[in-house]
């Protein structure tokens, strides 16, 4: 089925002097299996704290769980209940855990989004996350591997499996980065110093320095294999089939994966089965996950490179490398050939060709999309200015989260908790998405799109030119609490005439989708999960600068919300005065 991982903080917002760190638990893969009647309970006690570690050979401060980086591994079956008792041992920051890809049916307060579903867990406090694993998997820069329910099978077979978490790494602290992003003028975070595979990378040296390629200016890494930054080796037997679960928790980088002399068969995306297709390489964006099958059919007397390189941004970060080690060899034996070459960063035709191959397997495992929609929301993504500060905005509104979690404000009718004005559902007709905005000014807001329960909602993500001429960035968007059908992609500004191009036969069913530069992406989902849910760009600095919206549906149907989830803001004041809801 699938795996999730413990990720670095992906969303941070200031509450006075208290910084809120959101730990991203990212879905890797799982199946659409039905839940089993023989469900189990899994209980874990986790302590979050800073510690010294060397992810890429340079010691730095990292956020660990129970003294581990990456964090602990959880393994469960679909239908099981996971209970994580989390204690915040950070000294000055609040923390939450977002379980990326878990839909949190009936437990929206466990989604782990500060100011949306819960209050931050303050230093010294403990919070209990308890939820049912549906068809997703979760973890905290560790793994929560979700197997199919008992008695269920998957539509493919394999002899072994590997879970690979991909991330980017900066030597500058998150605190410095946030201050820079919030400065006037903005100080950009720059490109990452290294890329990590399962929390391991190499800075200042290369595993492949002896080849005449882009890494030739770096020295050869001198590794014994016992270092914290030693590569995670994939050890395989010849003539077997292996499942590799790939998950990207990058803060900024889009990545491309290649395996020397081997092809991959893509069989799953964001926990949903796909029509299998063969590929030499694979693009993966922040928040996305894939399962691929790899046949170890090459010369067993050799080892082979696995490479991860930057896409969609001009790369200033060396490839991340590790080795596919046929067990007939020593893992220290370097491959004969150079690592696979990452496609040029701006070869968007290559990216789109791969993306357009991603199709749902069938309607036995994935529901068929409704043929019509009740509501269509068009979200224009723009870079803007406000009083000299750089912002990212949606329909000219940059998201600024309130002090009271929306879940509490809406459930208990606290209309002072957030802006009651509905955000714009479209943008002005004469706007030219191919040019910088004529008026770059924006505003902030924290209104909510209130959705009808079980209504079908279309969202058109519309990309545009940024503030600079001839610049339009790639944005991977992630929806909490739901999966959506990706109906199509297009160039330029979306018009209703584009609907004839929608894929209604086998659209992929996902929770994260990319919009390419100067293009649009059409999504459809059913608002069937009571709660309040974030929908945002998964690139961390873009979210920090306001690139997101908030959706709510049938909040009155949410079961009892634990008081600890709402112990801040207006709801917290009610509890302090004894006025429980």
GROMACS .gro file of C-alpha atoms in nm, residues 18-19 62 89 107 146 168 211 237 245 270 272 294 352 354 382 413 455 481 483 507 510 541 566 577:
model
   25
   18UNK     CA    1   0.587   3.241   1.915
   19UNK     CA    2   0.684   3.074   1.592
   62UNK     CA    3   1.767   1.962   1.288
   89UNK     CA    4   1.019   1.986   2.369
  107UNK     CA    5  -1.125   1.396   1.273
  146UNK     CA    6   0.015   0.158   0.520
  168UNK     CA    7   1.614   1.989  -0.010
  211UNK     CA    8   3.346   1.140  -1.400
  237UNK     CA    9   1.906  -0.930  -0.599
  245UNK     CA   10   0.798   0.451  -0.323
  270UNK     CA   11  -0.064   1.003  -0.439
  272UNK     CA   12  -0.408   0.591  -0.619
  294UNK     CA   13   1.201  -0.167  -1.111
  352UNK     CA   14   0.424   1.786  -1.964
  354UNK     CA   15   0.533   1.275  -1.847
  382UNK     CA   16   0.017   3.611  -0.889
  413UNK     CA   17  -2.040   3.087   1.532
  455UNK     CA   18  -2.150   1.952  -0.382
  481UNK     CA   19  -0.900   1.642   0.341
  483UNK     CA   20  -0.863   1.380  -0.337
  507UNK     CA   21  -0.843   1.137  -1.498
  510UNK     CA   22  -0.472   1.290  -0.657
  541UNK     CA   23   0.823   3.021   0.076
  566UNK     CA   24  -0.902   2.507   2.034
  577UNK     CA   25  -1.379   3.199   3.150
   0.00000   0.00000   0.00000
